[in-house]
Coordinates of C-alpha atoms and ligand atoms in Angstrom, one line a residue:
Chain V
X1 CA -239.7 -21.0 -90.3
X2 CA -239.9 -18.1 -92.8
X3 CA -242.6 -19.9 -94.6
X4 CA -244.4 -20.6 -91.4
X5 CA -244.1 -17.0 -90.4
X6 CA -245.6 -16.0 -93.8
X7 CA -248.4 -18.4 -93.3
X8 CA -249.2 -17.2 -89.8
X9 CA -249.2 -13.6 -91.0
X10 CA -251.5 -14.5 -93.8
X11 CA -253.9 -16.2 -91.5
X12 CA -253.6 -13.6 -88.8
X13 CA -254.1 -10.5 -91.1
X14 CA -257.5 -11.8 -92.2
X15 CA -258.9 -8.7 -93.7
X16 CA -256.0 -7.8 -95.9
X17 CA -255.6 -11.5 -96.9
X18 CA -259.3 -11.5 -97.9
X19 CA -258.7 -8.4 -99.9
X20 CA -255.7 -9.7 -101.8
X21 CA -257.5 -13.0 -102.3
X22 CA -260.3 -11.2 -103.9
X23 CA -257.8 -9.6 -106.3
X24 CA -256.4 -13.0 -107.3
X25 CA -259.8 -14.6 -107.6
X26 CA -261.1 -11.7 -109.7
X27 CA -258.2 -12.2 -112.1
X28 CA -258.5 -15.9 -112.4
X29 CA -262.3 -15.8 -112.7
X30 CA -262.7 -12.8 -115.0
X31 CA -259.8 -13.6 -117.2
X32 CA -260.7 -17.3 -117.3
X33 CA -264.3 -16.5 -118.2
X34 CA -263.2 -14.1 -120.9
X35 CA -260.8 -16.7 -122.3
X36 CA -263.4 -19.4 -122.3
X37 CA -265.8 -17.1 -124.1
X38 CA -263.1 -16.2 -126.6
X39 CA -262.1 -19.8 -127.2
X40 CA -265.8 -20.8 -127.4
X41 CA -266.2 -18.2 -130.1
X42 CA -263.1 -19.3 -131.9
X43 CA -264.5 -22.8 -132.0
X44 CA -267.7 -21.4 -133.5
X45 CA -265.8 -19.6 -136.2
X46 CA -264.2 -22.7 -137.6
X47 CA -266.8 -25.2 -136.5
X48 CA -267.5 -26.7 -139.9
X49 CA -263.9 -26.9 -141.0
X50 CA -262.8 -28.4 -137.7
X51 CA -265.5 -31.2 -138.0
X52 CA -265.1 -31.8 -141.7
X53 CA -263.2 -35.0 -141.4
X54 CA -261.2 -34.1 -144.5
X55 CA -257.5 -33.4 -144.9
X56 CA -257.7 -30.7 -147.6
X57 CA -260.3 -28.1 -148.6
X58 CA -260.5 -26.8 -152.1
X59 CA -262.4 -23.6 -152.6
X60 CA -262.5 -20.7 -155.0
X61 CA -259.4 -18.6 -155.5
X62 CA -258.2 -16.0 -153.0
X63 CA -260.6 -16.9 -150.1
X64 CA -260.0 -15.2 -146.8
X65 CA -262.1 -17.5 -144.7
X66 CA -264.0 -20.7 -145.0
X67 CA -267.4 -19.0 -145.1
X68 CA -267.0 -16.8 -148.1
X69 CA -266.0 -18.3 -151.4
X70 CA -267.4 -18.4 -154.9
X71 CA -268.9 -21.6 -156.3
X72 CA -266.4 -23.9 -158.0
X73 CA -266.8 -26.4 -160.8
X74 CA -267.5 -30.0 -159.8
X75 CA -265.2 -31.1 -162.6
X76 CA -262.2 -30.4 -160.4
X77 CA -263.2 -33.5 -158.5
X78 CA -262.0 -35.6 -161.4
X79 CA -258.7 -33.8 -161.4
X80 CA -258.3 -34.3 -157.7
X81 CA -259.1 -38.0 -157.6
X82 CA -256.6 -38.5 -160.4
X83 CA -253.8 -37.9 -158.0
X84 CA -252.5 -41.1 -156.4
X85 CA -252.3 -39.7 -152.9
X86 CA -256.1 -38.9 -152.9
X87 CA -258.4 -41.3 -151.2
X88 CA -261.6 -39.5 -152.0
X89 CA -263.0 -36.1 -152.9
X90 CA -266.5 -34.9 -152.1
X91 CA -268.3 -31.8 -153.0
X92 CA -270.2 -29.7 -150.5
X93 CA -272.7 -27.0 -151.1
X94 CA -273.5 -24.3 -148.5
X95 CA -276.4 -22.0 -149.0
X96 CA -278.7 -20.0 -147.0
X97 CA -282.4 -19.8 -146.8
X98 CA -285.4 -18.8 -144.6
X99 CA -286.6 -21.5 -142.3
X100 CA -290.4 -21.3 -141.7
X101 CA -291.2 -21.9 -138.1
X102 CA -294.4 -23.3 -136.7
X103 CA -296.0 -19.9 -136.2
X104 CA -295.3 -18.9 -139.7
X105 CA -292.4 -16.6 -139.0
X106 CA -289.0 -17.1 -140.7
X107 CA -285.5 -17.6 -139.4
X108 CA -282.4 -17.3 -141.6
X109 CA -280.4 -20.5 -141.6
X110 CA -277.2 -21.8 -143.3
X111 CA -277.9 -25.0 -145.0
X112 CA -275.0 -27.3 -145.4
X113 CA -275.5 -29.7 -148.3
X114 CA -273.6 -33.0 -148.1
X115 CA -273.5 -35.7 -150.6
X116 CA -274.8 -39.2 -149.9
X117 CA -273.7 -41.7 -148.9
X118 CA -270.4 -40.4 -147.5
X119 CA -272.0 -37.3 -145.9
X120 CA -268.7 -35.5 -145.6
X121 CA -269.2 -32.2 -143.8
X122 CA -272.2 -33.8 -142.3
X123 CA -273.3 -33.6 -138.7
X124 CA -270.9 -35.1 -136.2
X125 CA -273.0 -35.3 -133.0
X126 CA -276.6 -36.1 -132.6
X127 CA -279.1 -35.4 -129.8
X128 CA -282.0 -37.3 -131.5
X129 CA -281.9 -39.8 -134.4
X130 CA -278.6 -40.2 -136.4
X131 CA -276.9 -39.5 -139.8
X132 CA -279.1 -42.1 -141.6
X133 CA -281.8 -39.5 -141.5
X134 CA -279.9 -37.5 -144.1
X135 CA -280.0 -40.3 -146.6
X136 CA -283.5 -39.2 -147.5
X137 CA -283.6 -36.3 -150.0
X138 CA -286.0 -34.0 -148.1
X139 CA -284.4 -34.5 -144.7
X140 CA -282.8 -31.7 -142.7
X141 CA -281.3 -31.6 -139.2
X142 CA -281.7 -28.8 -136.8
X143 CA -279.5 -28.2 -133.8
X144 CA -280.6 -28.6 -130.2
X145 CA -279.5 -25.1 -129.3
X146 CA -281.6 -23.6 -132.1
X147 CA -284.8 -25.5 -131.3
X148 CA -286.5 -22.7 -129.5
X149 CA -285.5 -20.2 -132.2
X150 CA -286.9 -22.4 -134.9
X151 CA -290.2 -22.8 -133.1
X152 CA -289.5 -26.1 -131.5
X153 CA -289.9 -28.4 -134.5
X154 CA -290.4 -32.0 -133.6
X155 CA -289.0 -35.0 -135.5
X156 CA -290.7 -35.7 -138.8
X157 CA -292.2 -32.3 -138.9
X158 CA -292.6 -30.9 -142.4
X159 CA -291.7 -27.3 -143.0
X160 CA -290.0 -25.1 -145.6
X161 CA -286.6 -23.7 -146.2
X162 CA -286.4 -21.2 -149.1
X163 CA -289.9 -22.3 -150.1
X164 CA -288.7 -25.9 -150.5
X165 CA -290.3 -28.7 -148.6
X166 CA -288.1 -30.2 -145.9
X167 CA -288.6 -32.6 -143.1
X168 CA -286.8 -32.4 -139.8
X169 CA -285.4 -35.9 -139.3
X170 CA -282.7 -35.4 -136.7
X171 CA -281.5 -33.1 -134.0
X172 CA -277.8 -32.3 -133.9
X173 CA -275.7 -31.2 -131.0
X174 CA -272.9 -28.7 -131.0
X175 CA -273.4 -27.6 -134.6
X176 CA -273.3 -23.9 -134.0
X177 CA -271.4 -21.6 -136.2
X178 CA -270.2 -18.1 -135.8
X179 CA -272.6 -17.0 -138.5
X180 CA -275.7 -18.5 -136.9
X181 CA -278.0 -21.4 -137.3
X182 CA -276.7 -24.4 -139.1
X183 CA -279.0 -26.9 -140.8
X184 CA -277.7 -30.0 -142.5
X185 CA -279.4 -31.3 -145.7
X186 CA -278.6 -33.3 -148.7
X187 CA -276.7 -31.6 -151.4
X188 CA -279.5 -31.8 -153.9
X189 CA -281.9 -30.2 -151.4
X190 CA -279.5 -27.3 -151.0
X191 CA -279.3 -26.9 -154.7
X192 CA -283.0 -26.4 -154.8
X193 CA -283.0 -24.1 -151.8
X194 CA -280.1 -21.9 -153.0
X195 CA -280.9 -22.3 -156.7
X196 CA -277.3 -22.7 -157.6
X197 CA -276.3 -23.6 -161.2
X198 CA -275.8 -27.4 -161.7
X199 CA -272.4 -28.8 -161.2
X200 CA -271.1 -26.0 -159.1
X201 CA -270.2 -26.4 -155.4
X202 CA -269.0 -24.3 -152.4
X203 CA -266.0 -26.5 -151.7
X204 CA -264.5 -29.8 -152.5
X205 CA -263.3 -31.8 -149.5
X206 CA -260.4 -34.1 -150.0
X207 CA -259.2 -37.1 -148.1
X208 CA -255.7 -38.3 -148.6
X209 CA -254.0 -41.6 -148.1
X210 CA -251.7 -40.1 -145.6
X211 CA -251.2 -36.9 -143.7
X212 CA -250.9 -33.9 -145.9
X213 CA -247.4 -32.6 -146.5
X214 CA -246.0 -29.8 -148.5
X215 CA -245.3 -32.0 -151.5
X216 CA -248.8 -33.2 -151.8
X217 CA -250.2 -29.7 -151.2
X218 CA -247.9 -28.4 -154.0
X219 CA -249.2 -31.0 -156.4
X220 CA -252.8 -30.2 -155.5
X221 CA -252.2 -26.5 -156.0
X222 CA -250.4 -27.2 -159.3
X223 CA -253.4 -29.2 -160.4
X224 CA -255.9 -26.5 -159.3
X225 CA -254.3 -23.2 -160.2
X226 CA -257.5 -21.2 -159.9
X227 CA -258.5 -22.6 -156.5
X228 CA -257.5 -22.0 -152.9
X229 CA -256.1 -25.3 -151.6
X230 CA -255.7 -25.5 -147.8
X231 CA -255.2 -28.2 -145.3
X232 CA -258.1 -28.3 -142.8
X233 CA -255.8 -26.9 -140.1
X234 CA -254.6 -24.0 -142.3
X235 CA -258.2 -23.1 -143.3
X236 CA -259.3 -23.3 -139.6
X237 CA -256.5 -21.0 -138.6
X238 CA -257.2 -18.6 -141.6
X239 CA -260.8 -18.4 -140.7
X240 CA -260.2 -17.7 -137.0
X241 CA -257.6 -15.1 -137.8
X242 CA -260.0 -13.4 -140.3
X243 CA -262.8 -13.1 -137.8
X244 CA -260.6 -12.0 -134.9
X245 CA -258.9 -9.3 -137.0
X246 CA -262.0 -8.1 -138.8
X247 CA -264.7 -8.1 -136.1
X248 CA -262.9 -6.4 -133.3
X249 CA -263.4 -9.4 -131.1
X250 CA -259.7 -9.7 -130.6
X251 CA -259.2 -6.2 -129.3
X252 CA -262.4 -6.2 -127.3
X253 CA -261.3 -9.4 -125.5
X254 CA -257.8 -8.1 -125.1
X255 CA -259.1 -4.9 -123.6
X256 CA -261.4 -6.5 -121.1
X257 CA -258.7 -9.0 -120.1
X258 CA -256.3 -6.2 -119.5
X259 CA -258.8 -4.4 -117.4
X260 CA -259.5 -7.5 -115.3
X261 CA -255.8 -8.0 -114.7
X262 CA -255.3 -4.3 -113.9
X263 CA -258.1 -4.3 -111.4
X264 CA -256.7 -7.5 -109.8
X265 CA -253.2 -6.0 -109.6
X266 CA -254.5 -2.8 -108.0
X267 CA -256.5 -4.8 -105.4
X268 CA -253.5 -7.0 -104.7
X269 CA -251.1 -4.1 -104.5
X270 CA -253.2 -2.0 -102.2
X271 CA -254.1 -4.8 -99.8
X272 CA -250.6 -6.2 -99.7
X273 CA -249.2 -2.8 -99.3
X274 CA -251.4 -1.9 -96.3
X275 CA -250.8 -5.3 -94.8
X276 CA -247.0 -4.9 -95.0
X277 CA -247.3 -1.4 -93.7
X278 CA -249.1 -2.8 -90.6
X279 CA -246.3 -5.3 -90.3
X280 CA -243.4 -2.9 -90.7
X281 CA -242.5 -3.1 -87.1
X282 CA -242.5 -6.9 -87.3
X283 CA -240.2 -6.9 -90.2
X284 CA -237.9 -4.4 -88.4
X285 CA -237.8 -6.8 -85.5
X286 CA -237.0 -9.7 -87.7
X287 CA -234.1 -7.6 -89.2
X288 CA -232.9 -6.7 -85.7
X289 CA -232.8 -10.3 -84.4
X290 CA -230.7 -11.3 -87.4
X291 CA -232.8 -11.4 -90.5
X292 CA -231.3 -10.2 -93.7
X293 CA -233.2 -8.3 -96.4
X294 CA -233.4 -11.5 -98.3
X295 CA -235.3 -13.2 -95.4
X296 CA -237.8 -10.4 -95.3
X297 CA -238.2 -10.8 -99.1
X298 CA -238.8 -14.5 -98.7
X299 CA -241.5 -13.9 -96.1
X300 CA -243.3 -11.4 -98.3
X301 CA -242.9 -13.6 -101.4
X302 CA -244.3 -16.6 -99.4
X303 CA -247.3 -14.5 -98.3
X304 CA -247.9 -13.5 -102.0
X305 CA -247.5 -17.1 -103.1
X306 CA -249.9 -18.5 -100.4
X307 CA -252.5 -15.9 -101.3
X308 CA -251.9 -16.5 -105.0
X309 CA -252.2 -20.3 -104.6
X310 CA -255.4 -20.1 -102.6
X311 CA -256.8 -17.4 -104.9
X312 CA -256.0 -19.5 -108.0
X313 CA -257.7 -22.5 -106.4
X314 CA -260.8 -20.6 -105.5
X315 CA -260.9 -18.8 -108.8
X316 CA -260.7 -22.0 -110.7
X317 CA -263.4 -23.6 -108.6
X318 CA -265.7 -20.7 -109.5
X319 CA -264.6 -20.9 -113.1
X320 CA -265.3 -24.6 -113.3
X321 CA -268.7 -24.1 -111.7
X322 CA -269.5 -21.5 -114.3
X323 CA -268.3 -23.6 -117.2
X324 CA -270.3 -26.5 -116.0
X325 CA -273.3 -24.3 -115.7
X326 CA -273.0 -22.9 -119.1
X327 CA -272.0 -26.1 -120.9
X328 CA -274.5 -27.0 -123.5
X329 CA -276.1 -23.5 -123.3
X330 CA -276.0 -20.9 -126.0
X331 CA -273.2 -19.1 -124.3
X332 CA -270.0 -20.1 -126.0
X333 CA -267.5 -21.4 -123.5
X334 CA -264.4 -23.6 -124.0
X335 CA -261.1 -23.7 -122.1
X336 CA -258.4 -25.5 -124.0
X337 CA -256.1 -27.7 -121.9
X338 CA -253.1 -25.4 -122.0
X339 CA -255.1 -22.4 -120.8
X340 CA -255.6 -23.5 -117.2
X341 CA -251.9 -23.8 -116.3
X342 CA -251.1 -20.7 -118.2
X343 CA -253.8 -18.8 -116.4
X344 CA -252.6 -20.2 -113.0
X345 CA -249.0 -19.2 -113.7
X346 CA -250.2 -15.8 -115.0
X347 CA -252.2 -15.2 -111.9
X348 CA -249.3 -16.1 -109.7
X349 CA -247.0 -13.8 -111.6
X350 CA -249.5 -11.0 -111.4
X351 CA -249.7 -11.6 -107.7
X352 CA -246.0 -11.2 -107.4
X353 CA -246.1 -8.0 -109.5
X354 CA -248.9 -6.8 -107.2
X355 CA -246.9 -7.5 -104.1
X356 CA -243.8 -5.8 -105.4
X357 CA -244.7 -2.4 -103.9
X358 CA -245.4 -4.2 -100.6
X359 CA -242.0 -5.9 -100.9
X360 CA -240.3 -2.6 -101.4
X361 CA -241.9 -1.2 -98.2
X362 CA -241.0 -4.4 -96.3
X363 CA -237.4 -4.2 -97.4
X364 CA -237.2 -0.6 -96.1
X365 CA -237.9 -1.8 -92.6
X366 CA -235.1 -0.4 -90.5
X367 CA -233.8 -2.6 -87.8
X368 CA -232.7 0.5 -85.8
X369 CA -236.3 1.5 -85.7
X370 CA -237.1 -1.1 -83.1
X371 CA -235.3 0.9 -80.5
X372 CA -237.6 3.8 -80.8
Chain M
X1 CA -220.3 -19.9 -65.1
X2 CA -222.2 -21.5 -67.9
X3 CA -221.9 -19.0 -70.7
X4 CA -219.3 -20.2 -73.1
X5 CA -218.5 -16.8 -74.5
X6 CA -216.4 -14.9 -72.1
X7 CA -215.8 -12.2 -74.6
X8 CA -215.4 -8.5 -74.1
X9 CA -217.0 -5.8 -76.2
X10 CA -214.7 -2.9 -76.8
X11 CA -215.5 0.5 -78.2
X12 CA -212.8 2.8 -79.5
X13 CA -213.9 6.4 -80.2
X14 CA -217.4 5.5 -81.3
X15 CA -219.3 8.7 -82.3
X16 CA -222.4 9.4 -84.2
X17 CA -223.6 12.4 -86.2
X18 CA -227.1 12.8 -87.5
X19 CA -228.1 15.4 -90.1
X20 CA -231.1 17.4 -89.1
X21 CA -232.1 18.6 -92.5
X22 CA -229.3 21.0 -93.5
X23 CA -226.5 20.4 -91.1
X24 CA -224.8 17.5 -89.3
X25 CA -225.3 17.3 -85.5
X26 CA -223.2 15.2 -83.2
X27 CA -225.5 13.3 -80.9
X28 CA -222.8 11.0 -79.6
X29 CA -219.3 12.2 -78.8
X30 CA -216.4 9.7 -79.1
X31 CA -216.9 6.9 -76.6
X32 CA -214.1 4.6 -75.6
X33 CA -215.0 1.9 -73.2
X34 CA -215.3 -1.8 -72.6
X35 CA -218.2 -4.0 -71.6
X36 CA -217.2 -7.1 -69.6
X37 CA -219.1 -10.3 -69.5
X38 CA -220.8 -11.1 -66.3
X39 CA -221.6 -7.5 -65.6
X40 CA -224.9 -5.7 -65.9
X41 CA -224.3 -2.2 -67.2
X42 CA -227.0 0.4 -66.9
X43 CA -226.9 3.2 -69.4
X44 CA -228.7 6.2 -67.9
X45 CA -229.3 9.8 -68.9
X46 CA -232.0 12.3 -69.7
X47 CA -234.2 12.0 -72.8
X48 CA -232.4 12.7 -76.0
X49 CA -229.0 12.2 -74.5
X50 CA -228.0 9.5 -77.0
X51 CA -228.6 6.3 -75.0
X52 CA -230.6 4.6 -77.7
X53 CA -228.1 5.8 -80.3
X54 CA -225.2 4.2 -78.4
X55 CA -227.2 1.0 -77.9
X56 CA -228.1 0.8 -81.5
X57 CA -224.5 1.1 -82.5
X58 CA -223.4 -1.6 -80.1
X59 CA -226.3 -3.7 -81.4
X60 CA -225.0 -3.4 -85.0
X61 CA -228.3 -1.9 -86.3
X62 CA -226.8 1.6 -86.6
X63 CA -223.4 2.4 -88.1
X64 CA -221.2 4.8 -86.2
X65 CA -219.9 7.9 -87.9
X66 CA -216.5 7.4 -86.3
X67 CA -214.7 4.9 -84.3
X68 CA -214.3 1.1 -84.2
X69 CA -215.8 -1.6 -82.2
X70 CA -214.3 -5.0 -81.3
X71 CA -215.9 -8.2 -80.2
X72 CA -212.9 -10.0 -78.6
X73 CA -210.3 -9.6 -81.3
X74 CA -212.8 -9.2 -84.1
X75 CA -213.6 -5.8 -85.5
X76 CA -217.3 -5.6 -86.0
X77 CA -217.8 -2.0 -87.2
X78 CA -216.6 -2.9 -90.7
X79 CA -219.0 -5.9 -91.2
X80 CA -221.2 -5.9 -94.3
X81 CA -224.9 -5.7 -93.8
X82 CA -225.3 -9.5 -94.1
X83 CA -222.4 -10.2 -91.9
X84 CA -223.8 -7.8 -89.3
X85 CA -227.2 -9.7 -89.5
X86 CA -225.4 -12.9 -89.0
X87 CA -223.5 -11.5 -86.0
X88 CA -226.8 -10.3 -84.5
X89 CA -228.3 -13.7 -85.2
X90 CA -225.6 -15.6 -83.5
X91 CA -224.2 -13.3 -80.8
X92 CA -226.8 -10.8 -79.8
X93 CA -230.0 -10.9 -77.9
X94 CA -232.3 -7.9 -77.9
X95 CA -235.0 -6.7 -75.5
X96 CA -236.9 -3.7 -76.7
X97 CA -238.9 -1.1 -74.9
X98 CA -242.0 -2.7 -76.4
X99 CA -242.0 -6.5 -76.4
X100 CA -242.3 -6.5 -80.2
X101 CA -243.6 -10.0 -80.5
X102 CA -244.9 -11.0 -83.9
X103 CA -248.7 -11.3 -83.9
X104 CA -249.9 -14.5 -85.5
X105 CA -247.0 -16.5 -84.2
X106 CA -247.5 -18.2 -80.8
X107 CA -245.2 -17.4 -77.9
X108 CA -243.2 -20.5 -78.6
X109 CA -242.9 -19.7 -82.3
X110 CA -241.8 -16.2 -81.5
X111 CA -239.1 -17.6 -79.4
X112 CA -238.0 -20.1 -82.0
X113 CA -238.0 -17.4 -84.7
X114 CA -234.8 -16.0 -83.1
X115 CA -233.1 -19.2 -84.4
X116 CA -234.8 -19.5 -87.7
X117 CA -235.3 -16.0 -89.0
X118 CA -232.6 -16.7 -91.7
X119 CA -234.6 -19.7 -92.9
X120 CA -232.5 -22.5 -91.4
X121 CA -234.4 -25.0 -89.3
X122 CA -234.0 -24.4 -85.6
X123 CA -231.2 -26.8 -84.3
X124 CA -232.1 -30.0 -82.6
X125 CA -233.4 -29.5 -79.1
X126 CA -234.2 -25.9 -79.8
X127 CA -237.8 -26.5 -79.1
X128 CA -237.2 -28.2 -75.7
X129 CA -234.8 -25.4 -74.9
X130 CA -237.4 -22.8 -75.7
X131 CA -240.0 -24.6 -73.6
X132 CA -237.5 -24.8 -70.8
X133 CA -236.7 -21.1 -70.9
X134 CA -240.3 -20.1 -71.2
X135 CA -241.1 -22.3 -68.3
X136 CA -238.4 -20.7 -66.3
X137 CA -239.8 -17.3 -67.1
X138 CA -243.2 -18.4 -65.9
X139 CA -244.8 -18.8 -69.4
X140 CA -245.1 -22.5 -69.3
X141 CA -248.9 -22.3 -69.6
X142 CA -248.8 -19.8 -72.4
X143 CA -246.6 -21.5 -75.0
X144 CA -249.2 -21.7 -77.7
X145 CA -251.0 -18.5 -76.9
X146 CA -251.1 -15.5 -79.2
X147 CA -249.0 -12.6 -77.9
X148 CA -252.0 -10.3 -77.8
X149 CA -253.6 -12.5 -75.2
X150 CA -250.7 -12.0 -72.8
X151 CA -250.3 -9.2 -70.2
X152 CA -247.6 -6.6 -70.7
X153 CA -245.2 -8.3 -68.3
X154 CA -245.7 -11.7 -69.8
X155 CA -245.0 -10.3 -73.3
X156 CA -241.8 -8.7 -72.0
X157 CA -240.8 -12.0 -70.5
X158 CA -241.5 -13.8 -73.8
X159 CA -239.4 -11.3 -75.5
X160 CA -236.6 -11.9 -73.0
X161 CA -237.0 -15.6 -73.8
X162 CA -236.6 -14.8 -77.5
X163 CA -233.4 -12.9 -76.7
X164 CA -232.0 -15.7 -74.5
X165 CA -232.7 -18.8 -76.5
X166 CA -229.6 -18.4 -78.6
X167 CA -227.3 -18.0 -75.6
X168 CA -226.2 -14.6 -76.9
X169 CA -222.9 -13.3 -75.7
X170 CA -224.3 -9.8 -75.7
X171 CA -227.8 -8.9 -74.4
X172 CA -229.0 -5.4 -75.1
X173 CA -232.1 -4.0 -73.5
X174 CA -233.7 -0.6 -74.2
X175 CA -235.9 0.5 -71.4
X176 CA -237.1 -3.1 -70.7
X177 CA -239.1 -2.0 -67.7
X178 CA -240.8 1.2 -68.9
X179 CA -243.9 -0.5 -70.2
X180 CA -244.2 -2.6 -67.0
X181 CA -245.7 -2.0 -63.6
X182 CA -243.3 -1.9 -60.7
X183 CA -243.5 -5.5 -59.7
X184 CA -243.1 -6.9 -63.3
X185 CA -240.2 -4.4 -63.7
X186 CA -238.5 -5.8 -60.7
X187 CA -238.9 -9.4 -61.9
X188 CA -237.5 -8.5 -65.3
X189 CA -234.5 -6.7 -63.8
X190 CA -233.8 -9.6 -61.4
X191 CA -233.9 -11.9 -64.3
X192 CA -231.5 -9.8 -66.4
X193 CA -229.2 -9.5 -63.4
X194 CA -229.1 -13.3 -62.9
X195 CA -228.4 -13.8 -66.6
X196 CA -225.5 -11.4 -66.6
X197 CA -223.9 -12.9 -63.6
X198 CA -224.7 -16.6 -63.8
X199 CA -224.3 -16.9 -67.5
X200 CA -221.4 -14.6 -68.0
X201 CA -222.9 -12.4 -70.7
X202 CA -222.4 -8.8 -71.6
X203 CA -225.7 -7.2 -70.5
X204 CA -226.3 -3.5 -71.3
X205 CA -229.6 -2.0 -70.1
X206 CA -230.7 1.5 -71.2
X207 CA -233.0 3.1 -68.7
X208 CA -233.8 6.4 -67.1
X209 CA -235.9 4.6 -64.5
X210 CA -234.1 5.1 -61.1
X211 CA -235.6 1.8 -59.9
X212 CA -233.4 0.0 -62.3
X213 CA -230.1 1.5 -60.9
X214 CA -229.8 -0.8 -57.9
X215 CA -229.4 -3.8 -60.2
X216 CA -226.5 -2.3 -62.0
X217 CA -223.0 -3.6 -61.6
X218 CA -221.9 -0.5 -63.5
X219 CA -223.8 2.7 -64.0
X220 CA -222.8 4.8 -67.1
X221 CA -224.4 8.2 -67.3
X222 CA -224.7 10.1 -70.6
X223 CA -225.7 13.7 -71.0
X224 CA -225.8 15.5 -74.4
X225 CA -224.0 12.6 -76.1
X226 CA -221.1 12.5 -73.6
X227 CA -220.4 10.0 -70.8
X228 CA -220.4 12.1 -67.7
X229 CA -220.0 9.4 -65.1
X230 CA -219.0 5.7 -65.1
X231 CA -219.2 4.0 -61.7
X232 CA -219.0 0.3 -60.7
X233 CA -221.1 -0.4 -57.7
X234 CA -219.7 -3.5 -56.1
X235 CA -221.6 -3.3 -52.9
X236 CA -225.1 -3.3 -54.3
X237 CA -224.7 -6.6 -56.1
X238 CA -224.9 -8.5 -52.9
X239 CA -227.9 -6.6 -51.6
X240 CA -229.8 -7.3 -54.7
X241 CA -229.0 -10.9 -55.0
X242 CA -230.3 -11.4 -51.5
X243 CA -233.6 -9.7 -52.1
Ligands
LIG1 N1 -232.4 8.8 -87.1 C1 -232.1 10.0 -86.5 N2 -232.0 11.0 -87.3 C2 -231.7 12.3 -86.8 N3 -231.6 12.4 -85.4 C3 -231.7 11.4 -84.6 C4 -232.0 10.1 -85.1 N4 -232.0 9.2 -84.1 C5 -231.8 10.0 -83.0 N5 -231.6 11.2 -83.3 C6 -231.3 12.3 -82.4 O1 -230.2 11.9 -81.6 C7 -230.4 12.4 -80.2 C8 -230.3 11.2 -79.3 O2 -231.4 10.3 -79.5 P1 -231.5 9.0 -78.7 O3 -232.7 8.3 -79.2 O4 -230.3 8.3 -78.7 O5 -231.9 9.5 -77.2 P2 -232.2 8.7 -75.9 O6 -231.2 9.0 -74.9 O7 -232.4 7.3 -76.2 O8 -233.6 9.4 -75.4 P3 -234.8 8.7 -74.7 O9 -234.5 8.6 -73.3 O10 -235.9 9.8 -74.9 O11 -235.1 7.5 -75.5 C9 -231.8 13.0 -80.2 O12 -231.6 14.4 -80.2 C10 -232.4 12.6 -81.5 O13 -233.2 13.7 -81.9
LIG2 MG1 -234.2 5.9 -76.2

């Protein structure tokens, strides 16, 4: 009956309910949207590492992220494949160049050179054509999201990157990095474009016979003392951490999330407070006819819970609509599975915090006041 | 007599001081008296004389500054806050000056809340009982209506139903008729009278409305926090029950 009373009060006090709902919805939607943007950007930061299909990355010594390393010698490959745990090792070369668009203007692109025929660190998802396109020396891929930027190249169109002739042979999907436009090409083409010395590469990708453990990593590190040797997971984490710490993204997201939560809490507090003030007499009556403080607390908590529940539902509905709308667009958005329940629980907790002032007022309801 | 609780309420030297800012002021001087079941007591007196204060102490919503109160053999002045709430839940019915129904709950739900305010489900048959009482009070048509749609008299009757549903041993009413027109006031008083007599409850009605006095079995007059007269009016009982 306390729950029913809470429900009836919530339904009856429409305007304050709507206000408090707005607060919860604002929290869920704004924070959720911020988080999806943040996680979307996080994905961008380590997109190449995460899709590399390798167990271990070998790069030049003392790297701080996957995007900035010196070139390393290809002779390390022999040392690596000499270890019994290693299945294969492949060099990759990452360079940058200017992509000439149809109208003669240029766009800066990162060219990922991958060795045939394994094409490790090659594209992982295609919109048009497939990875066979890259078996040809002059082929490059462009990403669907960058088509407009690159002047809408069509398949088999010939253009230049870094004054080298390339032919667009496939269109990828989801290959978007934090540092901009990603173009895949063969390793030899990237050598031409970036004019790197022969036999030197950006990284060596290693595949092991089993999951990497500390023993194998120690052996690899011992064999390659001048290199950074990381598991894919470690490198992904390192890269994300680097960008978050060094670009101000972390603090800016933290700040806007805190603001969103604060605004929500203030809205919830104020509306719940006025609602409970308006109900002070009812709570006094409930006390007089035998309700304990605890019972009043239950009613107020139930009100908060009902409002929070509905608010979380509506907020998520809006969030999902937004995410569906922005999926496949240039706006980064990604919500990992664990975020939704965490966000829901967080929003409910915040609603309780917001209703705590109201609760204090409700608990003050004096049963003796009903006689006045 | 139907009421199972033929228990007397006894006050021993109950007094109350209030502080008005700097100093304490005695608004109720020591009262020693008993309230018998089956008797309708009217507590009358001028405004500010301490009627509501006394009623609040009897109703366990206000603690006396001095004195003790017994319900049967049980001392009820020393109860903890939660024990007092439990006592109010189980033994007391309240009718306030304003009906004080909870908006949002229907008339029936308001009535049932008296059982369930501590969260326990209303006992079996509570619903039928509520419907029966509401019917008896002429609210059979309005069970599912919102309180705000009822007239003042109907609301007050609904609040009486809320007070009666638990078969309280003690029924306390503060100016139950003051918000009502003459006719509704008469109806309510007749009802309270019947409840006191037929069902053997302690009924205390605070009022300074002279139209209420004829219904009293006992008229207690308070002035300046002191009982100045206490009369039992046997003869009037018959007159009223005939009317
Ligand atoms: N909580 C309180 N704090 C201080 N003084 C109080 C308090 N409650 C009542 N009083 C004082 O106690 C006195 C008696 O008040 P009470 O409400 O009992 O009078 P009453 O007889 O019910 O009057 P009325 O007929 O106007 O309702 C008044 O002088 C009032 O100012
Ligand atoms: Mg009064």
